[in-house]
Amino acid sequence: METGTWRVKVGLAQMLKGGVIMDVVTPEHAKIAEEAGACAVMALERVPADIRKAGGVARMSDPSVIEAIMKAVSIPVMAKCRIGHFVEAQVLEAMGIDYIDESEVLTPADQAHHVWKHDFKVPFVCGCRNLGEALRRIGEGAAMIRTKGEAGTGDIVEAVRHMRAVQDEIRKVINMPENELMAEAKELQAPFELVAEIHKTGKLPVVNFAAGGVATPADAALMMQLGADGIFVGSGIFKSSDPEVRAKAIVKATTHYKDAKIIAEVSKNLGQAMTGEDVKQIPPDKLMAGRGW
Amino acid sequence: MIIGVLALQGAFAEHIELLKKLKVDAVPVRLPHQLEGLGGLIIPGGESTTITKLMANYNLTHKISELAQKSFPIFGTCAGMIVIASGVANGKIEPVGAIAIKVKRNAFGRQVDSFETELSIPVLGKKPFMGVFIRAPLIESVGKGVEVLAKLADGTIVAARQGKLLVCAFHPELTDDLRFHQYFLDIISGKR
C-alpha cells in the first residue's frame, strides 16, 4: 500500500475535472459552495479582490480559518501558500489539506525558486501563463496546472490570453517534427522530456483548469470551450449580489458548456455580478500574473 | 453497441478512452434523452455531491433509477459507486438506490491518505489488479443477491456486483489494465 504516488496526486485532479473550485473565506461560504455543487473549495482569509484592495504582504491563511472550513464540508479543501514558501506548504500538508495552490495571489517568498513539490505527499496546483511556465511547474512536481488569468478583477481577458497561449503552444509541439523538439524545449524554457511527452501523447501530462477573472456562467463556459478541464472561481461568486444562485449557475454552465440554451437559462436573474476592474487600468506592478518564474 | 459515460463532472474522459481501447463506442451523457439506445452506462469518479446535484437538476436520478430496475447494466467507479448505492452512511447524498450496498464516503481519510495497492480479484483472473484509491469510499455492507468481488487485505469490501450492476471503490480508468471494463462488457453481453 503506497500513499502520495504521482498517480494519486494527478488522479485527484482528474476527479475534479468538469467541476468548479470556489474560493471561500468562512465555513458558511464553504457550505454554500458545496450545496451549489462545487467539486472543491479553496480556503482563504480573503478573496483575491480583497487582497488586491488591502495591499501589503499577503500570506498563507490562519490555520484556524482553514481548519474550520475543512470541518464544514466533505468535498476536497485546497489552500494557498506563497510561491517558494515551502514551510507554509509543510504546515498545510501537516494539517491534512487536500491540495496546495502555490499561488501568485499571495506575495512571493522567493524570487528565483518555487517549492520543490516532489518532496510532498500532498499534491500541488500552480499557475501558468504559457506552456513553458506550465512545464517548469510540472517538472518541479505540480500535479495540476491552472492558467493564471488576473485574479480578483472579474475581467476574463487575461484568462483567455493564457489559455489560448497554452493551447497554441501544445498544438505547435504536437505538430512539429521530432527533430525540432530540443530547440522548442530551449525556446519554451521547459524540460525536454515533458515537451517530448506532449509531442507523443498530444496533451498535457496533468489536468489544466482556468482561473483568474471568471465572473459569469458564460465566462466559465468560454474557458471550457477554449480547452480548460475545469474552473476556479475566486472573487466572482462571493463578491456578487447573490452568491448562492450565481454559484449554482456557474456549476451548471461548466457541465453544459457546449449547450448555449442551458447557459442562457442559468444566466437569467442572477443579480449583480462582481463590479470588477478592467485589467488595462491596473498599473503593471500591481498585476499578480507576473509573479512566478 | 454504444456505452454511455455520465459526463456531468469527474473522470469521464478517461473511461471513454479506455472503452475506445476495447473497440467499443462510448458517448458522454449529460441529459436524460442521451440515455436512449445505450447498451450500458458508466458513472465515473468525481465528487459525489456535485454529480448527484447535477443529476437531480435535469431529472437524471429518476431516469437512471428506472433503467436500473429494468436490469439496465450500470458500472459505477468511486463516486459512481456512491451514486448508485442504496445507502450512504455519511454526507447528505441522495443516491439512486440501484444496488443493495451501503457505502461510506471518504472512508480512508483525506488526500494524503490516498493510496495504490495490488488487489486480488478472482473474476478477473490470477494476475493482481492495481487498485488506485483516491479519497475513496468503501462498502460497509452488502444486501441479498450482491456478490463481493474484491477485498483489501484487512477484509474491507471494495468491489461488488448485483445482476448487471457493477461497482468498485477504486479507479480502473486510471490504469492501463482493461480487465475490469472487459468484465463489464461481458456482463452486458451475458457472457458472465
Short mmCIF file of C-alpha atoms in Angstrom, two decimals:
data_model
loop_
_atom_site.label_atom_id
_atom_site.label_comp_id
_atom_site.label_asym_id
_atom_site.label_seq_id
_atom_site.Cartn_x
_atom_site.Cartn_y
_atom_site.Cartn_z
CA MET A 1 0.00 0.00 0.00
CA GLU A 2 1.65 3.21 -1.18
CA THR A 3 0.48 6.78 -0.49
CA GLY A 4 1.49 10.07 -2.14
CA THR A 5 2.25 8.49 -5.54
CA TRP A 6 2.27 10.57 -8.71
CA ARG A 7 -0.81 8.66 -9.89
CA VAL A 8 -2.92 9.50 -6.81
CA LYS A 9 -1.76 13.15 -6.93
CA VAL A 10 -2.65 13.60 -10.60
CA GLY A 11 -5.66 11.34 -10.07
CA LEU A 12 -7.38 13.67 -7.61
CA ALA A 13 -7.15 16.49 -10.15
CA GLN A 14 -8.67 14.13 -12.73
CA MET A 15 -11.60 13.60 -10.34
CA LEU A 16 -12.12 17.37 -10.14
CA LYS A 17 -12.43 17.76 -13.93
CA GLY A 18 -15.55 19.33 -15.34
CA GLY A 19 -16.11 20.97 -11.96
CA VAL A 20 -15.89 24.34 -10.27
CA ILE A 21 -13.49 25.08 -7.41
CA MET A 22 -14.68 28.05 -5.37
CA ASP A 23 -12.79 30.46 -3.10
CA VAL A 24 -14.40 30.61 0.36
CA VAL A 25 -13.43 32.59 3.47
CA THR A 26 -15.84 31.16 6.09
CA PRO A 27 -17.41 27.76 6.89
CA GLU A 28 -20.78 29.28 5.84
CA HIS A 29 -19.36 30.15 2.40
CA ALA A 30 -17.93 26.65 2.15
CA LYS A 31 -21.35 25.11 2.84
CA ILE A 32 -22.98 27.35 0.23
CA ALA A 33 -20.32 26.29 -2.29
CA GLU A 34 -20.79 22.58 -1.51
CA GLU A 35 -24.56 22.91 -1.68
CA ALA A 36 -24.24 24.66 -5.06
CA GLY A 37 -22.25 21.70 -6.44
CA ALA A 38 -18.63 22.91 -6.15
CA CYS A 39 -16.23 19.97 -6.64
CA ALA A 40 -13.77 21.53 -4.14
CA VAL A 41 -13.21 24.74 -2.20
CA MET A 42 -10.18 26.98 -1.73
CA ALA A 43 -9.94 28.06 1.92
CA LEU A 44 -8.75 31.66 2.30
CA GLU A 45 -8.75 34.56 4.75
CA ARG A 46 -9.64 36.99 1.97
CA VAL A 47 -10.72 36.56 -1.64
CA PRO A 48 -8.27 37.92 -4.25
CA ALA A 49 -10.31 41.11 -4.85
CA ASP A 50 -9.89 41.99 -1.17
CA ILE A 51 -6.20 41.01 -1.16
CA ARG A 52 -5.74 43.37 -4.11
CA LYS A 53 -7.58 46.17 -2.29
CA ALA A 54 -5.76 45.66 1.02
CA GLY A 55 -2.25 45.74 -0.45
CA GLY A 56 0.67 44.88 1.82
CA VAL A 57 2.09 41.36 2.14
CA ALA A 58 -0.40 38.53 1.53
CA ARG A 59 0.50 35.29 3.31
CA MET A 60 -0.89 31.78 3.93
CA SER A 61 -4.24 31.98 5.78
CA ASP A 62 -4.55 31.44 9.52
CA PRO A 63 -4.69 27.64 10.05
CA SER A 64 -7.79 28.03 12.24
CA VAL A 65 -9.69 29.56 9.29
CA ILE A 66 -8.62 26.66 7.07
CA GLU A 67 -9.45 24.06 9.73
CA ALA A 68 -12.94 25.44 10.29
CA ILE A 69 -13.59 25.17 6.56
CA MET A 70 -12.19 21.61 6.43
CA LYS A 71 -14.64 20.64 9.17
CA ALA A 72 -17.60 22.27 7.46
CA VAL A 73 -17.58 20.31 4.18
CA SER A 74 -16.96 16.80 2.83
CA ILE A 75 -15.56 17.89 -0.56
CA PRO A 76 -11.80 18.41 -1.03
CA VAL A 77 -10.33 21.55 0.54
CA MET A 78 -7.41 23.41 -1.03
CA ALA A 79 -5.33 26.23 0.46
CA LYS A 80 -2.69 28.63 -0.82
CA CYS A 81 0.96 29.01 0.10
CA ARG A 82 3.30 31.74 -1.14
CA ILE A 83 5.50 30.98 -4.17
CA GLY A 84 8.65 29.30 -2.85
CA HIS A 85 7.46 29.22 0.77
CA PHE A 86 7.99 25.52 1.41
CA VAL A 87 7.39 25.85 5.16
CA GLU A 88 3.89 27.23 4.59
CA ALA A 89 3.46 24.18 2.35
CA GLN A 90 4.73 21.86 5.10
CA VAL A 91 2.21 23.42 7.51
CA LEU A 92 -0.66 22.90 5.08
CA GLU A 93 0.40 19.30 4.48
CA ALA A 94 0.58 18.65 8.24
CA MET A 95 -2.99 19.96 8.55
CA GLY A 96 -4.19 17.40 6.02
CA ILE A 97 -5.19 19.84 3.30
CA ASP A 98 -6.16 18.01 0.08
CA TYR A 99 -4.36 20.22 -2.47
CA ILE A 100 -1.91 23.13 -2.11
CA ASP A 101 -2.09 26.07 -4.52
CA GLU A 102 1.37 27.66 -4.76
CA SER A 103 -0.19 30.92 -5.76
CA GLU A 104 0.76 34.23 -7.31
CA VAL A 105 -2.22 35.74 -5.48
CA LEU A 106 -0.05 35.77 -2.34
CA THR A 107 3.18 37.77 -2.13
CA PRO A 108 6.09 35.57 -3.33
CA ALA A 109 8.57 34.38 -0.71
CA ASP A 110 11.31 33.52 -3.20
CA GLN A 111 12.17 35.44 -6.35
CA ALA A 112 14.03 32.60 -8.07
CA HIS A 113 12.67 29.26 -6.88
CA HIS A 114 9.30 27.63 -6.50
CA VAL A 115 8.62 24.91 -3.93
CA TRP A 116 10.23 21.55 -4.87
CA LYS A 117 6.90 19.80 -4.87
CA HIS A 118 8.20 16.23 -5.35
CA ASP A 119 9.16 16.27 -1.65
CA PHE A 120 5.50 16.35 -0.59
CA LYS A 121 2.78 13.70 -0.31
CA VAL A 122 0.08 16.32 -0.78
CA PRO A 123 -0.42 17.36 -4.43
CA PHE A 124 0.15 20.93 -5.71
CA VAL A 125 -1.57 23.09 -8.30
CA CYS A 126 0.38 26.01 -9.82
CA GLY A 127 -0.47 28.89 -12.12
CA CYS A 128 0.92 29.46 -15.61
CA ARG A 129 0.67 31.98 -18.46
CA ASN A 130 2.14 29.78 -21.16
CA LEU A 131 3.30 26.23 -21.83
CA GLY A 132 6.89 26.82 -20.70
CA GLU A 133 5.76 28.01 -17.28
CA ALA A 134 3.32 25.08 -17.01
CA LEU A 135 6.04 22.54 -17.79
CA ARG A 136 8.54 24.09 -15.38
CA ARG A 137 5.94 23.75 -12.63
CA ILE A 138 5.16 20.15 -13.61
CA GLY A 139 8.92 19.50 -13.64
CA GLU A 140 9.06 20.71 -10.03
CA GLY A 141 6.23 18.31 -9.15
CA ALA A 142 2.96 20.19 -9.71
CA ALA A 143 0.24 17.54 -10.27
CA MET A 144 -2.24 20.07 -11.63
CA ILE A 145 -1.97 23.35 -13.54
CA ARG A 146 -4.24 26.34 -13.84
CA THR A 147 -3.89 29.24 -16.22
CA LYS A 148 -3.43 32.37 -14.11
CA GLY A 149 -5.68 34.99 -15.63
CA GLU A 150 -5.66 38.06 -13.41
CA ALA A 151 -7.12 37.19 -10.01
CA GLY A 152 -9.58 39.47 -8.26
CA THR A 153 -10.51 41.50 -11.34
CA GLY A 154 -13.63 39.80 -12.71
CA ASP A 155 -12.08 40.54 -16.12
CA ILE A 156 -11.81 37.36 -18.21
CA VAL A 157 -9.38 38.76 -20.80
CA GLU A 158 -6.16 37.50 -19.20
CA ALA A 159 -7.60 34.05 -18.52
CA VAL A 160 -8.44 33.80 -22.22
CA ARG A 161 -5.00 35.02 -23.26
CA HIS A 162 -3.21 32.49 -21.05
CA MET A 163 -5.44 29.56 -22.06
CA ARG A 164 -5.02 30.37 -25.75
CA ALA A 165 -1.25 30.65 -25.29
CA VAL A 166 -1.03 27.22 -23.64
CA GLN A 167 -3.31 25.56 -26.20
CA ASP A 168 -1.49 27.18 -29.17
CA GLU A 169 1.89 26.02 -27.89
CA ILE A 170 0.58 22.49 -27.28
CA ARG A 171 -0.73 22.33 -30.85
CA LYS A 172 2.63 23.55 -32.13
CA VAL A 173 4.56 20.90 -30.14
CA ILE A 174 2.21 18.14 -31.32
CA ASN A 175 2.61 19.07 -34.97
CA MET A 176 6.33 19.76 -35.18
CA PRO A 177 8.79 17.08 -36.36
CA GLU A 178 10.57 15.20 -33.59
CA ASN A 179 13.96 16.61 -34.56
CA GLU A 180 12.82 20.14 -33.67
CA LEU A 181 11.68 19.31 -30.11
CA MET A 182 15.00 20.11 -28.43
CA ALA A 183 15.10 23.63 -29.87
CA GLU A 184 11.46 24.07 -28.89
CA ALA A 185 12.23 22.98 -25.31
CA LYS A 186 15.01 25.58 -25.24
CA GLU A 187 12.64 28.22 -26.62
CA LEU A 188 9.93 27.36 -24.07
CA GLN A 189 12.49 27.09 -21.23
CA ALA A 190 10.83 23.78 -20.40
CA PRO A 191 12.18 20.30 -19.56
CA PHE A 192 12.81 18.41 -22.81
CA GLU A 193 11.24 15.17 -21.50
CA LEU A 194 7.91 16.91 -20.90
CA VAL A 195 7.95 18.58 -24.32
CA ALA A 196 8.65 15.18 -25.89
CA GLU A 197 5.82 13.64 -23.86
CA ILE A 198 3.31 16.20 -25.16
CA HIS A 199 4.52 15.56 -28.73
CA LYS A 200 3.88 11.84 -28.21
CA THR A 201 0.61 11.87 -26.23
CA GLY A 202 -0.96 15.01 -27.71
CA LYS A 203 -1.84 16.50 -24.34
CA LEU A 204 -0.51 17.98 -21.10
CA PRO A 205 0.55 15.28 -18.61
CA VAL A 206 -1.70 16.83 -15.91
CA VAL A 207 -5.11 18.48 -15.65
CA ASN A 208 -5.34 22.19 -16.56
CA PHE A 209 -8.05 24.40 -15.04
CA ALA A 210 -8.78 28.05 -15.87
CA ALA A 211 -8.59 30.76 -13.20
CA GLY A 212 -8.43 34.49 -12.69
CA GLY A 213 -11.39 36.57 -13.86
CA VAL A 214 -14.37 34.20 -14.10
CA ALA A 215 -17.49 36.14 -13.02
CA THR A 216 -20.41 34.72 -15.03
CA PRO A 217 -21.71 31.33 -16.25
CA ALA A 218 -20.79 32.37 -19.80
CA ASP A 219 -17.21 33.14 -18.66
CA ALA A 220 -16.94 29.62 -17.24
CA ALA A 221 -18.32 28.03 -20.43
CA LEU A 222 -15.98 30.19 -22.54
CA MET A 223 -12.95 28.83 -20.69
CA MET A 224 -14.26 25.25 -21.02
CA GLN A 225 -14.77 25.68 -24.78
CA LEU A 226 -11.22 27.06 -25.02
CA GLY A 227 -9.97 23.77 -23.58
CA ALA A 228 -9.97 24.14 -19.79
CA ASP A 229 -10.58 20.92 -17.81
CA GLY A 230 -12.47 22.85 -15.12
CA ILE A 231 -12.84 26.24 -13.47
CA PHE A 232 -11.55 28.13 -10.45
CA VAL A 233 -13.80 30.98 -9.34
CA GLY A 234 -12.22 33.32 -6.83
CA SER A 235 -13.94 36.58 -6.09
CA GLY A 236 -16.60 36.08 -8.78
CA ILE A 237 -19.07 34.29 -6.52
CA PHE A 238 -18.84 35.85 -3.08
CA LYS A 239 -18.33 39.39 -4.45
CA SER A 240 -21.60 39.14 -6.40
CA SER A 241 -25.01 40.19 -5.07
CA ASP A 242 -26.42 36.65 -4.81
CA PRO A 243 -23.60 34.11 -4.32
CA GLU A 244 -25.87 31.07 -3.89
CA VAL A 245 -27.70 31.50 -7.18
CA ARG A 246 -24.57 32.51 -9.10
CA ALA A 247 -22.57 29.57 -7.74
CA LYS A 248 -25.24 27.09 -8.91
CA ALA A 249 -25.43 28.75 -12.32
CA ILE A 250 -21.66 28.61 -12.84
CA VAL A 251 -21.62 24.91 -11.89
CA LYS A 252 -24.36 24.12 -14.42
CA ALA A 253 -22.71 26.21 -17.15
CA THR A 254 -19.41 24.39 -16.60
CA THR A 255 -21.05 20.97 -17.03
CA HIS A 256 -23.21 22.00 -20.00
CA TYR A 257 -20.56 24.29 -21.51
CA LYS A 258 -21.44 23.45 -25.10
CA ASP A 259 -25.20 23.86 -24.62
CA ALA A 260 -25.98 27.56 -25.17
CA LYS A 261 -29.67 27.05 -24.35
CA ILE A 262 -28.81 25.81 -20.86
CA ILE A 263 -26.24 28.60 -20.40
CA ALA A 264 -28.92 31.12 -21.38
CA GLU A 265 -31.37 29.56 -18.93
CA VAL A 266 -28.99 29.55 -15.96
CA SER A 267 -27.78 33.10 -16.71
CA LYS A 268 -31.21 34.61 -16.03
CA ASN A 269 -31.85 36.73 -12.92
CA LEU A 270 -28.50 36.23 -11.23
CA GLY A 271 -28.40 39.74 -9.75
CA GLN A 272 -25.32 41.91 -9.92
CA ALA A 273 -22.01 40.31 -10.95
CA MET A 274 -18.89 41.49 -9.13
CA THR A 275 -18.08 45.03 -10.23
CA GLY A 276 -14.58 44.11 -11.24
CA GLU A 277 -11.70 46.05 -12.70
CA ASP A 278 -10.53 46.44 -16.29
CA VAL A 279 -7.10 44.78 -16.34
CA LYS A 280 -5.80 47.52 -18.67
CA GLN A 281 -6.43 50.13 -15.95
CA ILE A 282 -4.26 48.30 -13.38
CA PRO A 283 -0.64 49.52 -13.17
CA PRO A 284 1.78 46.76 -14.31
CA ASP A 285 3.42 46.48 -10.87
CA LYS A 286 0.02 45.66 -9.32
CA LEU A 287 -0.62 42.69 -11.64
CA MET A 288 -0.38 39.29 -9.94
CA ALA A 289 0.10 37.08 -13.02
CA GLY A 290 3.70 38.24 -13.49
CA ARG A 291 4.71 36.60 -10.22
CA GLY A 292 6.32 33.19 -10.77
CA TRP A 293 9.49 32.25 -12.60
CA MET B 1 -23.32 -1.40 -29.09
CA ILE B 2 -22.81 2.04 -27.57
CA ILE B 3 -21.88 2.63 -23.91
CA GLY B 4 -22.77 5.91 -22.26
CA VAL B 5 -20.48 7.60 -19.74
CA LEU B 6 -22.16 10.04 -17.37
CA ALA B 7 -20.29 13.28 -18.12
CA LEU B 8 -21.60 15.76 -15.56
CA GLN B 9 -18.33 16.03 -13.64
CA GLY B 10 -15.27 13.91 -12.96
CA ALA B 11 -13.07 11.48 -14.89
CA PHE B 12 -15.49 10.65 -17.71
CA ALA B 13 -12.93 11.22 -20.50
CA GLU B 14 -10.69 8.52 -19.01
CA HIS B 15 -13.50 5.93 -19.21
CA ILE B 16 -14.26 6.90 -22.81
CA GLU B 17 -10.55 6.49 -23.70
CA LEU B 18 -10.41 3.09 -22.03
CA LEU B 19 -13.54 1.89 -23.84
CA LYS B 20 -12.00 3.03 -27.13
CA LYS B 21 -9.03 0.76 -26.42
CA LEU B 22 -11.57 -2.08 -26.12
CA LYS B 23 -13.00 -1.05 -29.52
CA VAL B 24 -16.30 -0.01 -28.00
CA ASP B 25 -18.15 3.17 -28.98
CA ALA B 26 -18.64 5.44 -25.99
CA VAL B 27 -20.60 8.67 -25.71
CA PRO B 28 -20.84 11.30 -22.98
CA VAL B 29 -24.25 11.57 -21.29
CA ARG B 30 -25.34 14.91 -19.79
CA LEU B 31 -29.11 14.91 -20.34
CA PRO B 32 -31.79 12.19 -19.94
CA HIS B 33 -32.59 11.81 -23.66
CA GLN B 34 -28.94 10.83 -24.28
CA LEU B 35 -29.58 7.59 -22.34
CA GLU B 36 -31.82 6.25 -25.08
CA GLY B 37 -30.50 3.33 -27.09
CA LEU B 38 -27.44 2.70 -24.93
CA GLY B 39 -26.18 -0.79 -24.08
CA GLY B 40 -24.94 0.30 -20.67
CA LEU B 41 -23.84 3.24 -18.56
CA ILE B 42 -20.66 4.04 -16.66
CA ILE B 43 -20.80 6.53 -13.80
CA PRO B 44 -17.25 7.81 -13.25
CA GLY B 45 -15.27 9.02 -10.29
CA GLY B 46 -15.59 12.65 -9.36
CA GLU B 47 -17.27 14.46 -6.48
CA SER B 48 -20.38 12.53 -5.48
CA THR B 49 -22.11 15.64 -4.07
CA THR B 50 -21.53 17.52 -7.34
CA ILE B 51 -22.61 14.60 -9.54
CA THR B 52 -25.80 13.84 -7.57
CA LYS B 53 -26.82 17.52 -7.58
CA LEU B 54 -26.28 17.84 -11.32
CA MET B 55 -28.21 14.58 -11.84
CA ALA B 56 -31.16 15.93 -9.86
CA ASN B 57 -31.17 19.20 -11.84
CA TYR B 58 -32.09 17.53 -15.10
CA ASN B 59 -34.08 14.53 -13.84
CA LEU B 60 -31.30 12.02 -14.44
CA THR B 61 -31.61 10.49 -10.97
CA HIS B 62 -35.13 9.29 -11.67
CA LYS B 63 -34.34 8.14 -15.21
CA ILE B 64 -31.27 6.14 -14.16
CA SER B 65 -33.17 4.59 -11.24
CA GLU B 66 -35.91 3.48 -13.66
CA LEU B 67 -33.36 1.95 -16.03
CA ALA B 68 -31.63 0.09 -13.19
CA GLN B 69 -34.94 -1.51 -12.22
CA LYS B 70 -35.25 -2.84 -15.79
CA SER B 71 -31.82 -4.54 -15.33
CA PHE B 72 -30.01 -1.98 -17.47
CA PRO B 73 -26.22 -2.50 -17.00
CA ILE B 74 -24.52 0.20 -14.90
CA PHE B 75 -20.91 0.35 -13.76
CA GLY B 76 -20.01 2.86 -11.02
CA THR B 77 -16.44 3.65 -10.01
CA CYS B 78 -15.67 5.50 -6.75
CA ALA B 79 -18.14 8.44 -6.76
CA GLY B 80 -20.13 6.42 -9.33
CA MET B 81 -20.42 3.61 -6.78
CA ILE B 82 -21.77 6.08 -4.20
CA VAL B 83 -24.25 7.43 -6.74
CA ILE B 84 -25.93 4.06 -7.39
CA ALA B 85 -25.69 2.69 -3.82
CA SER B 86 -28.85 2.16 -1.79
CA GLY B 87 -27.43 3.86 1.30
CA VAL B 88 -24.70 6.35 2.16
CA ALA B 89 -23.53 6.33 5.79
CA ASN B 90 -22.19 9.88 5.85
CA GLY B 91 -22.98 13.09 3.98
CA LYS B 92 -26.17 14.47 2.57
CA ILE B 93 -26.13 12.47 -0.63
CA GLU B 94 -29.29 11.18 -2.24
CA PRO B 95 -28.17 8.11 -4.16
CA VAL B 96 -30.08 6.40 -6.97
CA GLY B 97 -30.57 3.33 -4.80
CA ALA B 98 -29.95 0.74 -7.50
CA ILE B 99 -27.53 -1.73 -5.93
CA ALA B 100 -28.07 -3.17 -2.44
CA ILE B 101 -24.91 -1.89 -0.80
CA LYS B 102 -24.31 0.61 1.97
CA VAL B 103 -21.25 2.79 1.42
CA LYS B 104 -19.14 5.19 3.45
CA ARG B 105 -17.64 8.25 1.74
CA ASN B 106 -14.01 9.39 2.19
CA ALA B 107 -13.57 6.22 4.21
CA PHE B 108 -9.76 6.16 4.24
CA GLY B 109 -9.14 9.80 5.21
CA ARG B 110 -8.07 12.86 3.26
CA GLN B 111 -5.95 13.13 0.09
CA VAL B 112 -2.63 12.45 1.88
CA ASP B 113 -4.10 9.00 2.73
CA SER B 114 -5.00 8.20 -0.90
CA PHE B 115 -3.13 5.08 -1.99
CA GLU B 116 -2.39 2.40 -4.56
CA THR B 117 -2.37 -1.30 -3.77
CA GLU B 118 -2.47 -4.59 -5.65
CA LEU B 119 -5.80 -6.37 -5.36
CA SER B 120 -6.75 -9.95 -5.88
CA ILE B 121 -9.93 -10.02 -7.97
CA PRO B 122 -10.76 -13.68 -8.74
CA VAL B 123 -13.28 -12.91 -11.52
CA LEU B 124 -10.50 -11.11 -13.43
CA GLY B 125 -8.05 -13.99 -13.20
CA LYS B 126 -4.93 -14.64 -11.15
CA LYS B 127 -2.91 -11.57 -12.09
CA PRO B 128 -3.32 -8.85 -9.41
CA PHE B 129 -5.22 -5.69 -10.34
CA MET B 130 -3.76 -2.29 -9.35
CA GLY B 131 -6.33 -0.53 -7.18
CA VAL B 132 -5.99 3.27 -7.21
CA PHE B 133 -7.91 4.67 -4.22
CA ILE B 134 -8.40 8.46 -4.19
CA ARG B 135 -10.32 9.85 -1.20
CA ALA B 136 -12.10 6.59 -1.76
CA PRO B 137 -15.33 5.20 -0.31
CA LEU B 138 -15.75 1.66 0.99
CA ILE B 139 -18.63 -0.80 1.04
CA GLU B 140 -19.85 -1.17 4.65
CA SER B 141 -22.37 -3.90 3.99
CA VAL B 142 -23.96 -5.78 1.12
CA GLY B 143 -27.57 -6.92 0.80
CA LYS B 144 -29.15 -10.05 -0.63
CA GLY B 145 -28.01 -11.09 -4.09
CA VAL B 146 -24.84 -8.99 -4.02
CA GLU B 147 -21.61 -10.78 -4.90
CA VAL B 148 -18.42 -9.43 -3.31
CA LEU B 149 -15.67 -9.22 -5.98
CA ALA B 150 -12.71 -7.75 -4.11
CA LYS B 151 -11.49 -7.01 -0.60
CA LEU B 152 -8.47 -5.24 0.84
CA ALA B 153 -6.06 -7.29 2.98
CA ASP B 154 -7.99 -6.21 6.11
CA GLY B 155 -11.28 -7.52 4.70
CA THR B 156 -12.75 -4.17 3.59
CA ILE B 157 -15.09 -4.70 0.64
CA VAL B 158 -14.06 -2.59 -2.38
CA ALA B 159 -15.86 -4.14 -5.37
CA ALA B 160 -19.21 -5.87 -5.83
CA ARG B 161 -21.81 -6.97 -8.36
CA GLN B 162 -25.56 -7.46 -8.30
CA GLY B 163 -27.02 -8.74 -11.56
CA LYS B 164 -25.98 -6.26 -14.23
CA LEU B 165 -24.88 -3.64 -11.70
CA LEU B 166 -21.14 -3.40 -11.05
CA VAL B 167 -19.29 -1.17 -8.56
CA CYS B 168 -15.78 -0.55 -7.31
CA ALA B 169 -14.29 1.92 -4.82
CA PHE B 170 -11.12 2.40 -6.89
CA HIS B 171 -10.29 3.69 -10.38
CA PRO B 172 -9.62 1.12 -13.13
CA GLU B 173 -9.84 4.06 -15.59
CA LEU B 174 -6.58 5.48 -14.18
CA THR B 175 -4.68 2.33 -15.17
CA ASP B 176 -3.89 0.64 -18.49
CA ASP B 177 -5.50 -2.57 -17.26
CA LEU B 178 -8.61 -3.21 -19.37
CA ARG B 179 -9.89 -6.27 -17.48
CA PHE B 180 -12.43 -4.57 -15.22
CA HIS B 181 -14.07 -2.78 -18.17
CA GLN B 182 -13.95 -6.01 -20.21
CA TYR B 183 -15.74 -7.73 -17.30
CA PHE B 184 -18.49 -5.07 -17.50
CA LEU B 185 -18.80 -5.65 -21.27
CA ASP B 186 -19.07 -9.40 -20.59
CA ILE B 187 -21.86 -8.72 -18.07
CA ILE B 188 -23.70 -6.67 -20.71
CA SER B 189 -23.37 -9.37 -23.35
CA GLY B 190 -24.45 -12.07 -20.87
CA LYS B 191 -21.15 -13.99 -21.05
CA ARG B 192 -20.54 -13.52 -17.31
#
